[in-house]
Coordinates of C-alpha atoms in Angstrom, one line a residue:
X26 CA 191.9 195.4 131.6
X27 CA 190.7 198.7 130.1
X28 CA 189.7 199.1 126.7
X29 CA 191.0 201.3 124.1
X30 CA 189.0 203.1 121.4
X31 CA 190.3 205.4 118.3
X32 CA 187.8 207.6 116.2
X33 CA 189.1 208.3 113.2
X34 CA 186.5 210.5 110.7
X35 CA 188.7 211.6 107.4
X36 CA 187.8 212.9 104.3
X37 CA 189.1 215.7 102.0
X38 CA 188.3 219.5 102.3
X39 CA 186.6 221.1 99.3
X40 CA 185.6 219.5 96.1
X41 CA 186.9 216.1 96.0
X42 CA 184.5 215.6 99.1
X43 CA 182.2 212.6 98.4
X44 CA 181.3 212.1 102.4
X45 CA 181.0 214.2 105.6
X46 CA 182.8 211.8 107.5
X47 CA 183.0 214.2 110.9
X48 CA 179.3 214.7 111.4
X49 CA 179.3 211.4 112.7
X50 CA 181.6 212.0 115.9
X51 CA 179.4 214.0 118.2
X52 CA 177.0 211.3 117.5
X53 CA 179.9 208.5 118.6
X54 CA 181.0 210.8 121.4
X55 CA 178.1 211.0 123.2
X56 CA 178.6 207.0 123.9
X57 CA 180.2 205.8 127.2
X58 CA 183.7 205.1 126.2
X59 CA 182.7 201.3 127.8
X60 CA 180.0 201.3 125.3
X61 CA 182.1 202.1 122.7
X62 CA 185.2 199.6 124.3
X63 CA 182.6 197.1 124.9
X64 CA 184.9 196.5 128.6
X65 CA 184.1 198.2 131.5
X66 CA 186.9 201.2 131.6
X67 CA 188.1 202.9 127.9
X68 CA 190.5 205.2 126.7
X69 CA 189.2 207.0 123.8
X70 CA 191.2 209.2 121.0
X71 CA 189.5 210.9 118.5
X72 CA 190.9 212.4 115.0
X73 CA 188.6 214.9 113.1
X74 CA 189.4 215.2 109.5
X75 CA 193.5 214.8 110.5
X76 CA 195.6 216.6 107.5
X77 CA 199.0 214.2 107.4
X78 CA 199.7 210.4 107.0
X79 CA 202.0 210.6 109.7
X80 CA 199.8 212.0 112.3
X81 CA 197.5 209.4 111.9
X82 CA 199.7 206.6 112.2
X83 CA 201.4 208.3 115.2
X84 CA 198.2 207.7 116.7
X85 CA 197.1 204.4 115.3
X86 CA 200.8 202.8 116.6
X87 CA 200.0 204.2 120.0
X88 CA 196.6 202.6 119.9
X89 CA 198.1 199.3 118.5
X90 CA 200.9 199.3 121.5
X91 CA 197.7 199.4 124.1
X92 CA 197.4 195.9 126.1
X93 CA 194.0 195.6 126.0
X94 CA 191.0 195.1 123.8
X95 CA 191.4 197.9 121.0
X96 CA 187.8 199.1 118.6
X97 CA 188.5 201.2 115.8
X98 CA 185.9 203.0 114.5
X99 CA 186.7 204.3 110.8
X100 CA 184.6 206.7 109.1
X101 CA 185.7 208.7 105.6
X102 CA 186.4 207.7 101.9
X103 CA 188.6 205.6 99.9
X104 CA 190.6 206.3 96.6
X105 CA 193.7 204.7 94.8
X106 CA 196.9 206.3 94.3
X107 CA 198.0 206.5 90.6
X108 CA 201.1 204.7 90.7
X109 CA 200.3 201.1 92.6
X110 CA 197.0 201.9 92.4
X111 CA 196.2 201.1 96.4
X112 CA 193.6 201.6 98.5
X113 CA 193.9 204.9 101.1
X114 CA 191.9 206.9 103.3
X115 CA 191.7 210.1 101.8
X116 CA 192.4 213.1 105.1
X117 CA 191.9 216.5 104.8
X118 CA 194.6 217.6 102.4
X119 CA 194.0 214.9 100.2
X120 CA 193.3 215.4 95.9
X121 CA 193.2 213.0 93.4
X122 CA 197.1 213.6 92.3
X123 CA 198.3 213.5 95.7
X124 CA 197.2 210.0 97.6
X125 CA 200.0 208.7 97.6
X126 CA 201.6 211.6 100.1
X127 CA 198.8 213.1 101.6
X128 CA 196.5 209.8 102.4
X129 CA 196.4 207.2 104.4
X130 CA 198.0 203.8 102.9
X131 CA 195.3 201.0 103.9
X132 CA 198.0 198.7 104.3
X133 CA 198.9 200.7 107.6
X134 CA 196.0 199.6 109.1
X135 CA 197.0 195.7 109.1
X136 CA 201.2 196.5 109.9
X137 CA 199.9 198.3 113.2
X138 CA 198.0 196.3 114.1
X139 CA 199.3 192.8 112.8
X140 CA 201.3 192.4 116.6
X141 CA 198.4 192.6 118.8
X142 CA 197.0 189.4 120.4
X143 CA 194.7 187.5 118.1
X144 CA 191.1 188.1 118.5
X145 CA 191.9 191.3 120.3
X146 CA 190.8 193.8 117.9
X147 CA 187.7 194.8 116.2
X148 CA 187.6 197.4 113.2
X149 CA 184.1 199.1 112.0
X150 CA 184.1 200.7 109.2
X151 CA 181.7 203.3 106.9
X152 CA 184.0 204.4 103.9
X153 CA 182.8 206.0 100.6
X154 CA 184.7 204.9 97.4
X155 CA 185.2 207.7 94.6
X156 CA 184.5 205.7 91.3
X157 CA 187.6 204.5 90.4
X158 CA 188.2 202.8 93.5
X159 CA 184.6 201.4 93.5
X160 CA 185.1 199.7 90.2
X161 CA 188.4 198.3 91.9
X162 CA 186.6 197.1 94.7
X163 CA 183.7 195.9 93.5
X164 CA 185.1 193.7 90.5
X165 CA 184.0 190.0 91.0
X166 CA 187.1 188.5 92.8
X167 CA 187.6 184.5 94.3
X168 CA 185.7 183.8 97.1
X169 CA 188.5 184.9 100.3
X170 CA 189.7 187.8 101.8
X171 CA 187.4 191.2 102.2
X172 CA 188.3 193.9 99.9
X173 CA 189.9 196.1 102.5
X174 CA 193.2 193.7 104.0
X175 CA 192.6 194.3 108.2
X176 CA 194.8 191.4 109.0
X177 CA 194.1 187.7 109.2
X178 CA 193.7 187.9 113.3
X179 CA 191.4 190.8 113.4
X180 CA 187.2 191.1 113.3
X181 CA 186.1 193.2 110.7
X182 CA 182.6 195.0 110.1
X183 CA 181.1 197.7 108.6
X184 CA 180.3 198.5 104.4
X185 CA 182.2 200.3 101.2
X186 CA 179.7 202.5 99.6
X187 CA 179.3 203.5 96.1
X188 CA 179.8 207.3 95.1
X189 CA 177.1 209.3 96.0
X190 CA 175.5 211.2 92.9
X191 CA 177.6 214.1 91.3
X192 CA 177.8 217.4 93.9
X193 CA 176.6 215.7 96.5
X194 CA 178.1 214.8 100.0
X195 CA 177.0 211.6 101.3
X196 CA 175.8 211.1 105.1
X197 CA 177.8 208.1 106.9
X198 CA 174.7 206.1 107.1
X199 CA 176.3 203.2 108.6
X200 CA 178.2 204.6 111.1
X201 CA 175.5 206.8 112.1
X202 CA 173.4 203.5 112.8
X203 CA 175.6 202.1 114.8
X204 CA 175.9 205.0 117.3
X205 CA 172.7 205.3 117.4
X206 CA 172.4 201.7 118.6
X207 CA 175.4 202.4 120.7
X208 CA 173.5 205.5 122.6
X209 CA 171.0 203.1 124.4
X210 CA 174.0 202.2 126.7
X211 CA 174.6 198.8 125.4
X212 CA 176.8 197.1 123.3
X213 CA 175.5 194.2 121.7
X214 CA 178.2 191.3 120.0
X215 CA 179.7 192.4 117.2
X216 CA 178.0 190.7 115.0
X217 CA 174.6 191.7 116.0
X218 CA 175.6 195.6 116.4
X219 CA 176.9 194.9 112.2
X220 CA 173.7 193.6 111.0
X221 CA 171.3 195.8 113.4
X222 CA 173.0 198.8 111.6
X223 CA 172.1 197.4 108.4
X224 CA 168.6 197.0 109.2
X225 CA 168.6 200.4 110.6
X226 CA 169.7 202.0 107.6
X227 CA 167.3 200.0 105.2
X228 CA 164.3 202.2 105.8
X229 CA 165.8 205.3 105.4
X230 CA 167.4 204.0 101.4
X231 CA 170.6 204.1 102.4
X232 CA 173.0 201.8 99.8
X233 CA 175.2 199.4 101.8
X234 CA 177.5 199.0 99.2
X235 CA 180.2 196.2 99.7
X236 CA 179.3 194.4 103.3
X237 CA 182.3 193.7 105.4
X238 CA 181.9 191.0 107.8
X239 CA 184.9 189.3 108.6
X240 CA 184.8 187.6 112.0
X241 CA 188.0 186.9 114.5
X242 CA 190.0 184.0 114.4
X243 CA 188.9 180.4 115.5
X244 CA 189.9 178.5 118.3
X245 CA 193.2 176.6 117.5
X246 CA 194.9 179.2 115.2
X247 CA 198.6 179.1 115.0
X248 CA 198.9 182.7 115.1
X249 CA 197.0 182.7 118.6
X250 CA 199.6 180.1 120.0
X251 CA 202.1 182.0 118.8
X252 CA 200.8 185.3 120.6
X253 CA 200.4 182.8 124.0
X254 CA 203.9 181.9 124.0
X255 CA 205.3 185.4 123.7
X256 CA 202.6 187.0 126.4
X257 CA 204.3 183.8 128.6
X258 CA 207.7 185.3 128.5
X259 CA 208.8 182.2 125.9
X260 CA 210.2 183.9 123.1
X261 CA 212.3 180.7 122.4
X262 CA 209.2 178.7 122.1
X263 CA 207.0 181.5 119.3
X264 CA 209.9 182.1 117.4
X265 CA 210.4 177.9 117.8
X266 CA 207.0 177.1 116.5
X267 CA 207.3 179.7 113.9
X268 CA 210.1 178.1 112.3
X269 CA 208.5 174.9 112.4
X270 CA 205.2 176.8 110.2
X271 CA 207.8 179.0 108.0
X272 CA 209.5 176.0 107.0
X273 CA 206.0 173.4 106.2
X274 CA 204.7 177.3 104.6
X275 CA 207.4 176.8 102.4
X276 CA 207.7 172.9 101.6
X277 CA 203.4 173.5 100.9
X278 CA 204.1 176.9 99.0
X279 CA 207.2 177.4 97.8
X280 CA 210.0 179.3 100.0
X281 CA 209.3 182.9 98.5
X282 CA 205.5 182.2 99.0
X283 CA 203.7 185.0 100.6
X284 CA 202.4 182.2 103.1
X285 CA 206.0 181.2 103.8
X286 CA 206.9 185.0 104.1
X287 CA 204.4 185.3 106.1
X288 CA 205.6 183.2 109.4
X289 CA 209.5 184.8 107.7
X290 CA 207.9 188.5 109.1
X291 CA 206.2 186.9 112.4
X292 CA 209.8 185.7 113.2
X293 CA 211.2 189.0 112.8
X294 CA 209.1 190.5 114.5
X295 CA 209.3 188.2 117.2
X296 CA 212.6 189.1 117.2
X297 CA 212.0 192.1 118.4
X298 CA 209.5 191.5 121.2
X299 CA 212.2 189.2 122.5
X300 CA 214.8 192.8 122.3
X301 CA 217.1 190.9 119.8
X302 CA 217.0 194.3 117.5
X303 CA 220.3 192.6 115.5
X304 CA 218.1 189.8 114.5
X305 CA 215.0 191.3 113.6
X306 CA 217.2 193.6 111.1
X307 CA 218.7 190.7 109.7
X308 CA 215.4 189.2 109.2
X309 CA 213.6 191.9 107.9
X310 CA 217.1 193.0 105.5
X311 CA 216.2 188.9 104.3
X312 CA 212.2 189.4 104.1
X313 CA 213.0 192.8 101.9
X314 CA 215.7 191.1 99.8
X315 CA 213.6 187.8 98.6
X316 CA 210.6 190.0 97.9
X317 CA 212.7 192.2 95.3
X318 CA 214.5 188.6 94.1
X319 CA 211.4 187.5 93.3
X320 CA 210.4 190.2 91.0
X321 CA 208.3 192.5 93.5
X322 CA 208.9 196.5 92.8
X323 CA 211.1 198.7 95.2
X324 CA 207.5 201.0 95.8
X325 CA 205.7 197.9 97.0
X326 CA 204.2 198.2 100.7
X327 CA 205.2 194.6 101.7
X328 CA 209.4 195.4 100.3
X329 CA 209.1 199.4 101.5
X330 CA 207.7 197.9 105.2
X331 CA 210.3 195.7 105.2
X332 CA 213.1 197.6 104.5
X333 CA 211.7 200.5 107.0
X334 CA 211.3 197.8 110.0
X335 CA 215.0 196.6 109.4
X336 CA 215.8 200.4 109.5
X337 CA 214.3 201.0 112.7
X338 CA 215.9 197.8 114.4
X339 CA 219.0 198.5 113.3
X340 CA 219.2 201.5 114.8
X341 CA 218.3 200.3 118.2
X342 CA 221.3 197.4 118.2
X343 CA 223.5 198.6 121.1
X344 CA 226.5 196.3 119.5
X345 CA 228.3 199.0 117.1
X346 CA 229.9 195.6 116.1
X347 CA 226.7 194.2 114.8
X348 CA 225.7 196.8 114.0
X349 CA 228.6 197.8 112.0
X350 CA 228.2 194.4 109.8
X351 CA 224.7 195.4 109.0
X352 CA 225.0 198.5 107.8
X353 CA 226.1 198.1 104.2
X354 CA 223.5 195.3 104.0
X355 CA 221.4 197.8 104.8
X356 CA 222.6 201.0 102.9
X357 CA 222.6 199.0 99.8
X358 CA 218.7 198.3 100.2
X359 CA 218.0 201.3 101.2
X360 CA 219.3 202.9 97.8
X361 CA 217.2 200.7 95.8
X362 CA 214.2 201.2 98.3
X363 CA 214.4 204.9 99.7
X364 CA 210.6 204.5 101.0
X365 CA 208.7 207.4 101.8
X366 CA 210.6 209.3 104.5
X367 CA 212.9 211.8 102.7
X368 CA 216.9 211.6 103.7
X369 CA 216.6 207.4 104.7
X370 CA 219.6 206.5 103.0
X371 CA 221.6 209.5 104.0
X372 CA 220.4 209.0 107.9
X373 CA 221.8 205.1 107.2
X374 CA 225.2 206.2 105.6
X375 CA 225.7 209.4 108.6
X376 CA 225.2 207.1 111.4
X377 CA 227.5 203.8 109.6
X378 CA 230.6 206.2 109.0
X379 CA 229.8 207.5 112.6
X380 CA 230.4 203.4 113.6
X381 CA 233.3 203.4 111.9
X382 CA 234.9 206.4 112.7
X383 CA 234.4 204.6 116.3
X384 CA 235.7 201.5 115.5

């Protein structure tokens, strides 16, 4: 099965530049794409310094919806928007007052890619932090998770820098290691490409920052039996077992526990892999309510994702009866969480009074 790769270099025009993240993709391009894929056949997409949010993710969805294995090679900088104070990639038009429309969210990264087959996704990254997000980063933290939230099913390697000095424009050091490594026509395991490019930069004083090494998921993990069943056809049987982990998720955790919300999101979205659109909406209309219930903001990722998944599955329900019945459900959420497209709520209120008018 062919490989997929997506080259994404990002990072502002003008002042607030702290890395030139597109000197690295000639480097990167002159790699095979199977070098780059790691499988014998690769389709690659490149983005140079993209300037909207929503170009990007058009792109990064596609790559997400590819069968195969999927590498994504990230290079650019990091910095937190004011109000939730969040990780995103900074893209071209991005300044420090205006992340939160003209960046990337990080949380995109895992939503994308959180349906794709366990194990069958790799992510290397090179990203500067500007100083607030370093100090954000690189506080001391519980031993867990890597700074950066990929998704639990998905290997992770690469580094966060530091800022580079005042007026100066940092060289991605890492990422330029590895496609240098790449160039001799062979890709080594993951793991041994990540700590080869560390070594590679040593010499030359590069800082590796914050190290991200976060491997793919062991043999035996739920999630992967999950993804089995539905690649099978069984839809009955995933959304079966993941009823079974909601509900021990929630007798463990608590029934508004992020783990038991968790296996509460796989459902819906198994939901939709299985084309029941009605049923994802009413799961993802649940997921969004609890979340607010239990005290989360309307401007949080996890409620605003939910919300805008139950939007989009509600408008693919070919019963307008079903449809009809979800609609206020949905109307009503969507006034307390409008999201970031403008006109949601009045694209939910034209097309219910359309439904009724049909009725």
């Amino acid at each position: 099965m062919p490989g997929t790769v997506l080259l994404l270099a990002a990072s502002p025009v003008g002042r607030g530049r702290l890395v030139d993240a597109a000197s690295v993709l000639p480097v990167l391009a002159a790699v095979p794409p199977s070098v780059l894929s790691g499988t014998d056949t690769a389709n690659v997409v490149e983005l140079a310094d993209p300037p909207e949010p929503q170009a990007v993710l058009t792109r990064l969805r596609a790559a997400a919806a590819a069968p195969g294995p999927l590498t994504v090679y990230v290079t650019g900088q990091l910095q937190l928007d004011r109000r939730q104070r969040l990780p995103h990639l900074a893209l071209a038009r991005t300044t420090a007052a205006t992340v939160r429309y003209t960046a990337l969210p990080w949380q995109w990264f895992r939503e994308e890619l959180r349906l794709r087959p366990a194990g069958a996704t790799t992510l290397i990254l090179d990203l500067h932090a500007d100083p607030d997000t370093w100090q954000s980063l690189s506080a001391p933290r519980p031993s867990g998770p890597s700074p950066l939230d990929c998704g639990r099913d998905n290997a992770v390697y690469g580094r966060i820098a530091p800022p580079p000095s005042r007026r100066t424009v940092a060289a991605p050091a890492y990422m330029k290691a590895v496609a240098t490594i790449l160039r001799s026509g062979r890709r080594p395991p993951d793991e041994e490409l990540h700590q080869r490019a560390l070594a590679r930069m040593a010499p030359e004083g590069g800082d590796t920052g914050l190290v991200l090494t976060q491997r793919g998921p062991l043999p035996g993990d739920p999630h992967a039996a999950v993804t089995a069943a539905v690649r099978a056809g069984r839809h009955a049987d995933a959304d079966a077992l993941a009823a079974r982990l909601e509900q021990a998720a929630g007798l463990a955790h608590g029934p508004v526990s992020e783990e038991a919300m968790h296996w509460t999101e796989v459902r819906a979205d198994l939901a939709m892999l299985a084309g029941d659109a009605a049923r994802s909406c009413r799961a993802w209309l649940a997921v969004a309510t609890a979340r607010l219930a239990a005290g989360q903001p309307a401007d949080a990722p996890a409620v605003e994702a939910a919300v805008d998944r139950a939007h989009h599955q509600w408008g693919r329900i070919g019963d307008p009866a079903r449809a009809r019945e979800l609609g206020p459900l949905l109307a009503e959420l969507r006034g307390r969480v409008p999201g970031r497209r403008e006109g949601a709520l009045d694209h939910v209120r034209q097309q219910l009074h359309r439904l009724q008018t049909q009725a």
